[in-house]
Coordinates of C-alpha atoms in Angstrom, one line a residue:
M1 CA 243.1 91.0 -4.9
A2 CA 241.8 92.6 -8.1
T3 CA 239.5 90.5 -10.3
A4 CA 240.5 89.2 -13.8
K5 CA 238.8 90.9 -16.7
T6 CA 236.4 89.1 -19.0
S7 CA 235.4 89.7 -22.6
G8 CA 232.1 91.0 -23.8
G9 CA 229.9 94.0 -23.0
N10 CA 228.5 96.9 -24.9
A11 CA 226.5 100.1 -24.5
A12 CA 223.3 98.2 -24.0
F13 CA 224.7 95.4 -21.7
K14 CA 227.5 96.6 -19.5
N15 CA 230.2 94.2 -18.4
F16 CA 229.9 94.8 -14.7
N17 CA 232.6 92.3 -14.0
N18 CA 235.2 94.5 -15.9
Q19 CA 233.7 97.7 -14.5
F20 CA 234.5 96.6 -10.9
A21 CA 237.5 94.3 -11.6
H22 CA 239.9 96.8 -10.1
I23 CA 238.1 96.9 -6.7
S24 CA 239.8 94.8 -4.1
D25 CA 237.4 95.4 -1.2
P26 CA 234.4 93.0 -1.4
N27 CA 232.3 95.5 0.6
E28 CA 232.9 98.2 -2.0
R29 CA 232.3 95.8 -4.9
R30 CA 229.0 94.8 -3.3
R31 CA 228.0 98.5 -3.0
L32 CA 228.8 99.3 -6.6
A33 CA 227.2 96.2 -8.0
L34 CA 224.0 96.7 -6.1
A35 CA 224.0 100.4 -7.1
E36 CA 223.8 99.3 -10.7
I37 CA 220.5 97.5 -9.9
D38 CA 219.2 100.4 -7.8
K39 CA 219.8 103.2 -10.3
A40 CA 219.2 101.2 -13.6
P41 CA 216.7 102.8 -15.9
F42 CA 213.4 100.9 -16.2
G43 CA 213.8 98.3 -19.0
W44 CA 212.4 95.1 -20.4
Y45 CA 214.2 93.0 -17.8
H46 CA 212.1 94.8 -15.2
V47 CA 208.9 94.1 -17.1
R48 CA 209.9 90.4 -17.5
A49 CA 210.4 90.1 -13.7
V50 CA 207.0 91.7 -13.0
V51 CA 205.3 89.4 -15.5
V52 CA 206.9 86.2 -14.3
A53 CA 206.0 87.0 -10.7
G54 CA 202.6 88.4 -11.6
I55 CA 201.5 85.3 -13.4
G56 CA 202.0 83.4 -10.3
F57 CA 199.9 85.8 -8.3
F58 CA 197.2 85.6 -11.0
T59 CA 197.2 81.8 -10.4
D60 CA 197.1 82.3 -6.6
A61 CA 194.1 84.6 -6.7
Y62 CA 192.3 82.5 -9.3
D63 CA 192.6 79.4 -7.2
I64 CA 191.6 81.1 -4.0
F65 CA 188.6 83.0 -5.3
A66 CA 187.4 80.5 -7.8
I67 CA 186.2 78.3 -5.0
N68 CA 183.6 81.0 -4.1
L69 CA 182.0 80.3 -7.5
V70 CA 182.6 76.6 -7.4
T71 CA 180.9 75.8 -4.1
G72 CA 177.5 76.7 -5.6
M73 CA 178.1 74.1 -8.3
L74 CA 179.2 71.5 -5.8
G75 CA 175.9 72.0 -3.9
L76 CA 174.0 71.2 -7.1
V77 CA 176.0 68.1 -7.8
Y78 CA 176.4 66.4 -4.4
W79 CA 173.4 67.6 -2.3
A80 CA 169.8 66.7 -3.0
D81 CA 168.5 70.2 -2.3
G82 CA 171.1 71.8 -4.5
V83 CA 172.7 73.8 -1.6
I84 CA 176.1 73.0 0.0
P85 CA 175.8 73.1 3.9
E86 CA 177.5 76.1 5.5
H87 CA 180.0 74.0 7.5
S88 CA 181.1 72.2 4.3
D89 CA 181.4 75.5 2.5
T90 CA 183.5 77.0 5.3
A91 CA 185.8 73.9 5.6
I92 CA 186.6 74.0 1.9
K93 CA 187.4 77.7 1.9
V94 CA 189.3 77.8 5.2
S95 CA 191.5 74.8 4.2
T96 CA 193.2 77.0 1.6
S97 CA 194.1 79.6 4.2
G98 CA 195.4 76.9 6.6
G99 CA 197.7 75.6 4.0
T100 CA 198.8 79.1 3.0
V101 CA 200.0 79.8 6.6
I102 CA 202.2 76.7 6.4
G103 CA 203.6 77.7 2.9
Q104 CA 204.3 81.2 3.9
L105 CA 206.3 80.2 7.0
G106 CA 208.0 77.2 5.3
F107 CA 208.9 78.6 2.0
G108 CA 209.8 82.0 3.6
W109 CA 212.4 80.3 5.8
L110 CA 213.7 78.0 3.1
A111 CA 214.3 80.9 0.7
D112 CA 216.6 82.5 3.2
V113 CA 218.4 79.2 3.9
V114 CA 218.9 77.6 0.5
G115 CA 218.3 80.6 -1.8
R116 CA 215.5 82.3 -3.7
K117 CA 216.4 80.6 -7.0
K118 CA 216.2 77.1 -5.7
M119 CA 212.8 77.6 -4.2
Y120 CA 211.2 79.8 -6.9
G121 CA 209.2 77.5 -9.1
V122 CA 208.8 74.7 -6.5
E123 CA 205.7 76.4 -5.1
L124 CA 204.2 76.5 -8.6
M125 CA 204.8 72.8 -9.0
V126 CA 202.9 72.2 -5.8
I127 CA 200.0 74.4 -7.0
I128 CA 199.9 72.7 -10.4
A129 CA 199.8 69.2 -8.9
A130 CA 197.2 70.0 -6.3
T131 CA 195.0 72.0 -8.7
L132 CA 194.9 69.1 -11.2
A133 CA 194.2 66.6 -8.3
Q134 CA 191.2 68.7 -7.3
S135 CA 189.8 68.8 -10.7
L136 CA 190.0 65.0 -10.9
S137 CA 188.7 64.3 -7.4
S138 CA 185.5 62.4 -6.7
E139 CA 183.8 60.9 -3.6
S140 CA 183.5 57.3 -2.8
Y141 CA 181.7 55.1 -0.2
S142 CA 184.5 55.8 2.3
M143 CA 185.4 59.4 1.4
H144 CA 183.1 62.4 0.9
I145 CA 184.0 65.0 -1.7
V146 CA 184.4 67.7 0.9
G147 CA 187.2 65.7 2.6
V148 CA 189.0 65.1 -0.6
L149 CA 188.8 68.7 -1.6
V150 CA 189.9 69.9 1.8
F151 CA 193.0 67.7 1.6
W152 CA 194.1 68.9 -1.8
R153 CA 193.3 72.6 -1.0
V154 CA 195.5 72.4 2.0
I155 CA 198.3 71.2 -0.3
M156 CA 197.5 73.9 -2.9
G157 CA 197.5 76.5 -0.1
I158 CA 201.0 75.5 0.8
G159 CA 202.1 76.3 -2.7
I160 CA 200.1 79.6 -2.8
G161 CA 201.6 80.6 0.6
G162 CA 205.2 80.1 -0.8
D163 CA 204.5 82.5 -3.6
Y164 CA 203.8 85.4 -1.3
P165 CA 207.3 85.9 0.2
L166 CA 209.2 84.6 -2.9
S167 CA 207.5 86.9 -5.5
S168 CA 207.7 89.9 -3.2
I169 CA 211.3 89.7 -2.2
I170 CA 212.6 88.6 -5.7
T171 CA 210.8 91.5 -7.3
A172 CA 212.1 93.9 -4.6
E173 CA 215.7 92.6 -4.9
F174 CA 215.8 93.0 -8.7
A175 CA 213.9 96.3 -8.8
T176 CA 215.2 99.7 -9.5
T177 CA 214.8 101.9 -6.4
K178 CA 212.8 104.6 -8.2
W179 CA 210.0 102.2 -9.3
R180 CA 210.3 99.4 -6.8
G181 CA 206.9 100.1 -5.3
A182 CA 205.2 100.2 -8.7
M183 CA 206.8 96.9 -9.7
M184 CA 205.8 95.1 -6.5
G185 CA 202.4 96.7 -6.7
A186 CA 201.9 95.5 -10.3
V187 CA 202.8 92.0 -9.2
F188 CA 200.2 92.1 -6.4
A189 CA 197.6 93.8 -8.7
M190 CA 197.5 90.5 -10.7
Q191 CA 195.4 89.3 -7.7
G192 CA 192.6 91.4 -9.0
I193 CA 193.0 90.1 -12.6
G194 CA 193.0 86.5 -11.1
Q195 CA 189.7 87.2 -9.4
F196 CA 188.4 88.6 -12.7
G197 CA 189.7 85.5 -14.6
A198 CA 187.9 83.1 -12.2
A199 CA 184.6 84.9 -12.7
V200 CA 185.0 85.0 -16.5
M201 CA 185.8 81.3 -16.6
A202 CA 182.7 80.5 -14.5
L203 CA 180.6 82.6 -16.9
I204 CA 182.1 80.9 -19.9
V205 CA 181.3 77.3 -18.7
T206 CA 177.9 78.4 -17.5
V207 CA 177.0 79.6 -21.0
A208 CA 178.6 76.7 -22.6
F209 CA 176.4 74.2 -20.7
K210 CA 173.3 76.3 -20.9
S211 CA 171.2 73.7 -22.8
Q212 CA 171.6 71.2 -19.9
T213 CA 170.9 73.6 -17.1
E214 CA 168.4 76.2 -18.4
G215 CA 165.0 76.0 -16.8
V216 CA 166.0 73.3 -14.3
P217 CA 164.9 73.9 -10.7
N218 CA 167.8 74.0 -8.2
D219 CA 166.3 71.2 -6.1
A220 CA 165.5 69.0 -9.2
C221 CA 168.9 68.9 -11.0
G222 CA 168.7 65.5 -12.7
V223 CA 171.4 63.2 -14.1
G224 CA 172.0 65.3 -17.3
C225 CA 172.0 68.6 -15.3
R226 CA 174.4 67.2 -12.6
T227 CA 176.7 65.8 -15.2
A228 CA 176.9 69.2 -16.9
V229 CA 177.5 71.1 -13.6
D230 CA 180.1 68.4 -12.5
R231 CA 182.1 69.1 -15.7
M232 CA 181.7 72.9 -15.1
W233 CA 183.3 73.0 -11.7
R234 CA 186.2 70.7 -12.8
I235 CA 187.0 73.0 -15.8
V236 CA 186.9 76.1 -13.6
I237 CA 189.3 74.6 -11.0
G238 CA 191.5 72.8 -13.5
F239 CA 192.1 75.9 -15.6
G240 CA 194.0 77.4 -12.7
A241 CA 197.0 75.1 -13.6
V242 CA 197.4 76.6 -17.1
P243 CA 198.9 80.0 -16.2
A244 CA 201.0 78.3 -13.5
A245 CA 202.5 75.9 -16.1
I246 CA 203.3 78.8 -18.5
A247 CA 205.2 80.7 -15.7
L248 CA 207.0 77.6 -14.4
Y249 CA 209.9 77.6 -17.0
Y250 CA 210.7 81.2 -16.5
R251 CA 210.7 80.9 -12.7
L252 CA 213.0 77.9 -12.8
T253 CA 215.5 79.8 -15.0
I254 CA 215.8 83.1 -13.2
P255 CA 219.3 84.0 -11.8
E256 CA 219.8 84.1 -8.0
T257 CA 219.2 87.6 -6.7
P258 CA 222.6 89.3 -6.4
R259 CA 221.7 90.6 -2.9
Y260 CA 221.2 87.0 -1.7
T261 CA 224.5 85.9 -3.3
F262 CA 226.4 88.8 -1.8
D263 CA 224.9 88.9 1.7
V264 CA 223.9 85.3 2.5
A265 CA 226.0 83.1 0.1
R266 CA 228.8 85.7 0.4
D267 CA 229.9 84.9 -3.2
V268 CA 231.1 88.2 -4.5
E269 CA 232.2 87.0 -8.0
K270 CA 229.0 85.1 -8.6
A271 CA 226.8 88.0 -7.5
A272 CA 228.6 90.5 -9.7
A273 CA 228.2 88.1 -12.7
D274 CA 224.5 87.6 -11.9
V275 CA 223.9 91.4 -12.0
E276 CA 225.1 91.4 -15.6
A277 CA 223.2 88.2 -16.4
Y278 CA 219.9 89.6 -15.1
Q279 CA 220.1 92.7 -17.3
Q280 CA 220.9 90.6 -20.3
G281 CA 218.0 88.2 -19.6
R282 CA 220.2 85.2 -18.9
S283 CA 219.5 82.6 -16.2
G284 CA 222.8 83.2 -14.3
G285 CA 226.4 84.6 -14.6
D286 CA 229.5 82.6 -15.3
P287 CA 232.4 83.9 -13.2
D288 CA 235.9 82.6 -13.3
E289 CA 235.9 79.7 -10.9
I290 CA 239.4 80.1 -9.6
R291 CA 238.9 83.8 -8.9
R292 CA 235.5 83.0 -7.4
I293 CA 237.1 80.6 -4.8
Q294 CA 239.9 83.1 -4.0
T295 CA 237.5 86.0 -3.6
Q296 CA 234.9 84.0 -1.6
R297 CA 237.6 83.1 0.9
T298 CA 238.5 86.7 1.3
A299 CA 234.9 87.8 1.4
D300 CA 234.1 85.5 4.3
E301 CA 236.6 87.4 6.4
E302 CA 236.0 90.9 5.1
L303 CA 232.3 91.3 4.3
A304 CA 230.7 93.5 6.9
I305 CA 227.3 91.9 6.7
P306 CA 226.5 89.5 9.7
K307 CA 225.9 85.9 8.9
A308 CA 222.4 84.5 9.4
S309 CA 221.9 82.4 12.5
W310 CA 219.1 81.8 15.1
A311 CA 221.1 83.8 17.7
D312 CA 221.6 86.7 15.2
F313 CA 217.8 86.5 14.3
I314 CA 216.8 86.8 17.9
G315 CA 219.4 89.4 18.6
H316 CA 218.3 91.5 15.6
Y317 CA 214.6 91.5 16.3
G318 CA 215.2 91.7 20.0
Q319 CA 216.1 95.3 19.4
W320 CA 213.0 97.5 19.5
R321 CA 214.0 99.5 16.4
Y322 CA 213.9 96.3 14.3
G323 CA 211.3 94.3 16.3
K324 CA 208.7 97.1 16.0
I325 CA 208.9 96.9 12.2
L326 CA 208.1 93.2 12.2
L327 CA 205.3 93.8 14.7
G328 CA 204.0 96.6 12.4
T329 CA 204.0 94.6 9.2
A330 CA 202.6 91.4 10.8
G331 CA 200.0 93.3 12.9
S332 CA 198.8 95.4 10.0
W333 CA 198.4 92.4 7.7
F334 CA 196.5 90.4 10.5
L335 CA 194.1 93.3 11.2
L336 CA 193.5 93.9 7.5
D337 CA 192.7 90.3 6.5
V338 CA 190.1 89.9 9.3
A339 CA 188.0 92.5 7.5
F340 CA 189.1 91.9 3.9
Y341 CA 188.2 88.2 4.0
G342 CA 185.3 88.8 6.3
L343 CA 183.6 91.3 4.0
G344 CA 183.1 88.4 1.5
L345 CA 180.4 87.2 3.9
N346 CA 178.3 90.2 2.8
N347 CA 178.5 89.2 -0.9
S348 CA 175.0 87.7 -1.0
V349 CA 173.4 90.9 0.3
I350 CA 175.3 93.0 -2.2
L351 CA 174.5 90.7 -5.2
A352 CA 170.8 91.0 -4.2
A353 CA 171.1 94.8 -4.1
I354 CA 172.3 94.9 -7.8
G355 CA 169.7 92.3 -8.9
Y356 CA 172.0 89.3 -9.1
S357 CA 170.8 87.2 -6.2
A358 CA 170.4 83.5 -6.4
K359 CA 167.4 82.4 -8.4
D360 CA 165.3 79.2 -8.5
T361 CA 166.8 77.7 -11.7
V362 CA 170.2 76.3 -12.1
Y363 CA 171.3 78.3 -15.1
V364 CA 170.1 81.7 -13.8
K365 CA 171.7 81.0 -10.4
L366 CA 175.1 80.2 -11.8
Y367 CA 174.9 83.0 -14.4
N368 CA 174.0 85.6 -11.8
N369 CA 176.7 84.5 -9.5
A370 CA 179.4 84.8 -12.2
V371 CA 178.2 88.2 -13.6
G372 CA 177.5 89.6 -10.1
N373 CA 181.1 88.9 -9.0
L374 CA 182.4 90.3 -12.3
I375 CA 180.6 93.6 -11.6
L376 CA 181.9 93.8 -8.0
I377 CA 185.5 93.0 -9.0
C378 CA 185.5 95.6 -11.8
A379 CA 183.8 98.3 -9.8
G380 CA 186.1 98.3 -6.7
S381 CA 188.9 95.8 -6.6
I382 CA 190.7 96.2 -9.9
P383 CA 190.7 100.1 -9.9
G384 CA 192.0 100.1 -6.4
Y385 CA 195.0 97.9 -7.2
W386 CA 196.1 100.0 -10.2
V387 CA 195.7 103.3 -8.5
T388 CA 198.2 102.0 -5.9
V389 CA 200.6 101.0 -8.7
F390 CA 200.6 104.5 -10.2
T391 CA 200.8 106.4 -6.9
V392 CA 202.8 104.3 -4.4
D393 CA 206.2 105.7 -5.5
I394 CA 204.9 109.2 -5.5
V395 CA 202.7 109.3 -2.4
G396 CA 204.6 106.7 -0.4
R397 CA 203.6 103.4 1.2
K398 CA 202.9 104.6 4.7
P399 CA 200.6 107.5 3.8
I400 CA 198.5 105.2 1.5
Q401 CA 198.2 102.6 4.3
L402 CA 197.3 105.1 6.9
M403 CA 194.7 106.7 4.6
G404 CA 193.3 103.3 3.7
F405 CA 192.9 102.2 7.4
T406 CA 191.3 105.5 8.3
V407 CA 188.8 105.6 5.4
L408 CA 187.9 101.9 6.0
T409 CA 187.3 102.6 9.7
I410 CA 184.8 105.3 8.7
L411 CA 183.1 103.2 6.0
F412 CA 182.7 100.2 8.3
C413 CA 181.3 102.5 11.0
I414 CA 178.7 103.9 8.6
I415 CA 177.7 100.4 7.4
G416 CA 177.6 99.0 11.0
F417 CA 175.8 101.8 12.8
A418 CA 173.5 102.8 9.9
F419 CA 172.9 99.4 8.4
D420 CA 169.1 99.3 8.9
K421 CA 168.7 102.9 7.5
L422 CA 170.7 102.3 4.3
S423 CA 169.1 101.6 1.0
Q424 CA 170.3 98.7 -1.1
N425 CA 171.9 101.2 -3.5
G426 CA 173.6 102.9 -0.6
L427 CA 174.9 99.6 0.7
L428 CA 176.3 98.7 -2.7
A429 CA 178.1 102.1 -3.0
L430 CA 179.7 101.6 0.4
Y431 CA 180.7 98.0 -0.4
V432 CA 182.4 99.2 -3.7
L433 CA 184.2 102.0 -1.8
C434 CA 185.4 99.4 0.8
Q435 CA 186.8 97.2 -2.0
F436 CA 188.5 100.3 -3.6
F437 CA 190.2 101.5 -0.4
F438 CA 191.2 97.9 0.6
N439 CA 193.3 97.8 -2.6
F440 CA 194.2 101.5 -2.8
G441 CA 195.3 101.0 0.8
P442 CA 196.5 98.3 3.2
N443 CA 195.8 95.3 1.0
A444 CA 198.6 96.4 -1.4
T445 CA 201.0 98.1 1.0
T446 CA 201.0 95.2 3.5
F447 CA 202.4 93.1 0.7
I448 CA 205.0 95.7 -0.5
V449 CA 206.5 96.9 2.7
P450 CA 207.6 93.6 4.2
G451 CA 209.6 92.9 1.0
E452 CA 211.6 96.1 1.6
V453 CA 212.3 96.8 5.2
F454 CA 214.0 93.6 6.5
P455 CA 217.7 92.6 6.0
T456 CA 218.5 90.3 3.1
R457 CA 219.4 87.4 5.4
Y458 CA 215.9 87.4 7.0
R459 CA 213.9 89.2 4.4
S460 CA 212.0 86.1 3.1
T461 CA 211.4 84.7 6.6
S462 CA 210.1 88.0 7.9
H463 CA 207.8 88.5 4.9
G464 CA 206.5 85.0 5.4
M465 CA 205.8 85.6 9.1
S466 CA 203.9 88.9 8.2
A467 CA 201.9 87.2 5.5
A468 CA 201.1 84.2 7.7
A469 CA 199.8 86.6 10.4
G470 CA 197.4 87.9 7.7
K471 CA 196.1 84.5 6.8
V472 CA 195.5 83.7 10.5
G473 CA 193.3 86.8 10.5
A474 CA 191.5 85.5 7.5
I475 CA 190.9 82.1 9.3
I476 CA 189.5 84.0 12.3
A477 CA 187.2 86.0 10.1
Q478 CA 185.8 82.9 8.4
V479 CA 185.6 80.6 11.4
L480 CA 184.9 82.8 14.4
I481 CA 183.6 86.2 13.3
G482 CA 181.6 84.9 10.3
P483 CA 179.2 82.7 12.2
L484 CA 178.3 85.7 14.4
R485 CA 176.2 87.2 11.6
V486 CA 173.5 84.6 12.1
R487 CA 173.1 85.3 15.9
G488 CA 169.7 86.4 17.1
N489 CA 166.7 85.2 15.2
P490 CA 167.5 84.6 11.5
T491 CA 164.6 84.4 9.2
K492 CA 164.2 83.9 5.4
E493 CA 163.7 87.7 5.0
N494 CA 166.7 88.5 7.3
P495 CA 169.1 85.6 7.3
S496 CA 171.9 87.6 8.9
P497 CA 170.4 89.6 11.8
W498 CA 173.8 90.3 13.4
L499 CA 175.5 91.5 10.3
N500 CA 175.6 95.1 11.4
H501 CA 177.5 94.2 14.5
V502 CA 180.0 92.2 12.5
M503 CA 180.6 95.3 10.4
Q504 CA 181.2 97.3 13.7
I505 CA 183.8 94.6 14.7
F506 CA 185.6 95.1 11.4
A507 CA 185.6 98.9 12.0
L508 CA 187.5 98.2 15.3
F509 CA 190.1 96.1 13.5
M510 CA 190.6 98.8 10.9
F511 CA 191.0 101.4 13.6
C512 CA 193.7 99.3 15.3
G513 CA 195.5 99.1 11.9
I514 CA 196.1 102.9 12.1
F515 CA 198.4 102.3 15.1
T516 CA 200.3 99.3 13.7
T517 CA 201.0 101.4 10.6
L518 CA 202.8 103.9 12.8
L519 CA 205.4 101.3 13.6
I520 CA 206.6 100.9 10.0
P521 CA 209.0 103.3 8.2
E522 CA 208.4 105.0 4.9
T523 CA 210.3 103.1 2.2
K524 CA 209.7 105.3 -0.9
R525 CA 212.8 106.0 -3.0
K526 CA 215.2 104.4 -0.5
T527 CA 217.5 101.5 -1.3
L528 CA 217.0 98.2 0.5
E529 CA 220.4 98.5 2.2
E530 CA 219.5 102.0 3.4
L531 CA 216.2 100.7 4.8
C532 CA 217.6 97.8 6.8
G533 CA 220.9 99.3 7.9
E534 CA 223.2 97.1 5.8
L535 CA 225.5 100.0 4.7
Y536 CA 227.9 99.6 7.6
G537 CA 230.2 102.4 6.2
E538 CA 231.7 99.9 3.8
G539 CA 234.0 100.4 0.8
I540 CA 236.3 103.3 -0.1
A541 CA 235.2 105.5 2.8
A542 CA 236.1 102.7 5.3
E543 CA 239.4 102.1 3.5
E544 CA 240.2 105.8 3.6
R545 CA 239.5 105.9 7.4
K546 CA 241.8 103.0 8.0
L547 CA 244.6 104.7 6.0
Q548 CA 244.0 107.9 8.0
D549 CA 244.1 106.0 11.3
A550 CA 247.3 104.3 10.2
E551 CA 249.2 107.5 9.2
P552 CA 251.1 109.3 12.0
A553 CA 249.8 112.7 12.7
E554 CA 252.0 115.6 11.4
P555 CA 253.8 117.5 14.2
A556 CA 252.6 121.0 14.9
P557 CA 255.0 123.7 13.7
D558 CA 257.4 125.0 16.4
P559 CA 256.7 128.7 16.9
K560 CA 260.3 129.3 18.1
A561 CA 261.7 127.8 14.9
S562 CA 259.6 130.1 12.8
A563 CA 260.7 133.0 14.8

C-alpha cells in the first residue's frame, strides 16, 4: 500500500515522506530513509547532536574526576591531621565506578526495550539529583561523611553509566556515515574538557578563598580555614549539575532514532517522519495516524529484521562471528581501564616531578593540586582526544586501537623496567605520552566501536555490557592492583616501593589488548546496517527476485521449427 502524501518540504528540508510515499515495501522504505541519514551532508543538526550528547559527557567526566581534587579538601575539613585516610579515599572513588556498572547495564538494556528517546535525559536527572545531594551532604553522630558521599556517588554513578551507551548509540544512529567516527569521537572528547573544567573550578575556588587558607599549616586548619575549605568542595561538586541542567531540555526533546523506530518498534511511518523531523531540528515527526496503523500491521509481517528476544539474543551472540565482536569490545575496554584508571595512582609522583607536589600549607597544597592537574590534562589528555577526532574516519578505528595498545605496552615496559634509572623529567615525559596514546588510541575507540558494530535491537545493551566490563577493570585497578604499590618497605622517601612492578602489570594488560583488538572489525565509512548484517537483501532487489521466480521460464527455441 502506497503512503499518502503530505504538504511541506523545500530544498533545505526535504519531505522524505513524499519522497518515499510510492514505495510499498516496508524494507525498501527503511533502506531509502536510512540512506538519507547515512549520506546526508554534514550540517547544523549534526553539530546539535554532538553538542547535546557532549555536554552530558562533559558532566560525566567533571563529576568523576572532580573527586580527585575534592578528597584533599575533605581531608582538611573532616580529619585532624588534614589528610583523608587511604581506605576512605578509595571507597569514595570506587563507589562511582560501582554505580556506573549498574547504570551501563541497566540503562543499556532499557534503551533497547523502551526506546532511546524515553531514556535519554532520565540519566541526567539522576546525575543532577545526586550531585546536588552530595554538595549538601554533611556528617552526623550516626553517619560519617564518607558513608553519605559513597551512597550518593553510587546513585550518581548509575546516571553516569547510563550516559555511556545512550550518548554513543544515539550519536551513531543519527550520524552521517562519512563522519560518524568524528562525531562520536567529539562526544567522547568532551571527557577531556570535563577534566579540565573540574581542575579550573578547583583553582577558581582556591584563589577565591585565599585569604582564609594562605599560610595555614595543613595540620592546623582552624574553624575559619575549615569553613572556607568546606564551602570550596561543595561548590566544586555542585557546579557539576549546571551543564547537566542546560543539556536536559534538549535531551528530553530529541526525536526517537529512526533506526530504533524501524527495527525495534517496527513503525515505518513514524520512522520516516522522524528522519525529516531530525533534519529540521524538530522533536519528532507527525505521520498520518490511519496510514501509520495500516503500515505498521503490514510491517510486522514483511520487515525482514528479526524481533528482539532473549532467545534471539542468545542465538545471535552464540554464533562466533557475532560473539567474538562482543568479546573483543568488552575485553578491550576491560584491559584498557585497568591501566587507564590505575595510572592515576602515579599522579603524586608526576606532580612532584614538575614541582607541584603537596606542600605544608593549605593554600599552596590546594593550588598546586589544581594547577598540576591542569598541566597534565592539557599536556597529554586533551591533545590525544582531538587527534582521534580528526583522524578516526581517515585512519580507521582498528588501526588506531592497535597502535595505541602497542605503544602503551612499550611505554609501560620502559616505565616498569627502567623506573629506578629514569629522571623525574623522563618520568614526566613518559607519563604525558601514556596519556596521549590512551586517548589517541583505545580510550576513544573502545567507546566508538561498540556503538557501531551491533544490531539495532541489541546495540545499547551490547554497548552497556562492553562499557561495564571497562568499569569492572577500573574497580580492579583501584581496589586490587592499586594497593600493590605499597608492598615491600614503604618509607617517607619512597612511599610506593612496588610501583615499578605495578607498571609492569599494566604493560601485560596493554599487550593482551592487542589480541582482543583483532576480534573487532574495521567500521570506517561503513553503514551501521552493513556492519551488523541487517541488509537482508531487502527492497527492490528482493521484489525483483520474487517476480523472476514467479515468471515461467521461456521455452527454448525448437531447432526443427527454425529449419
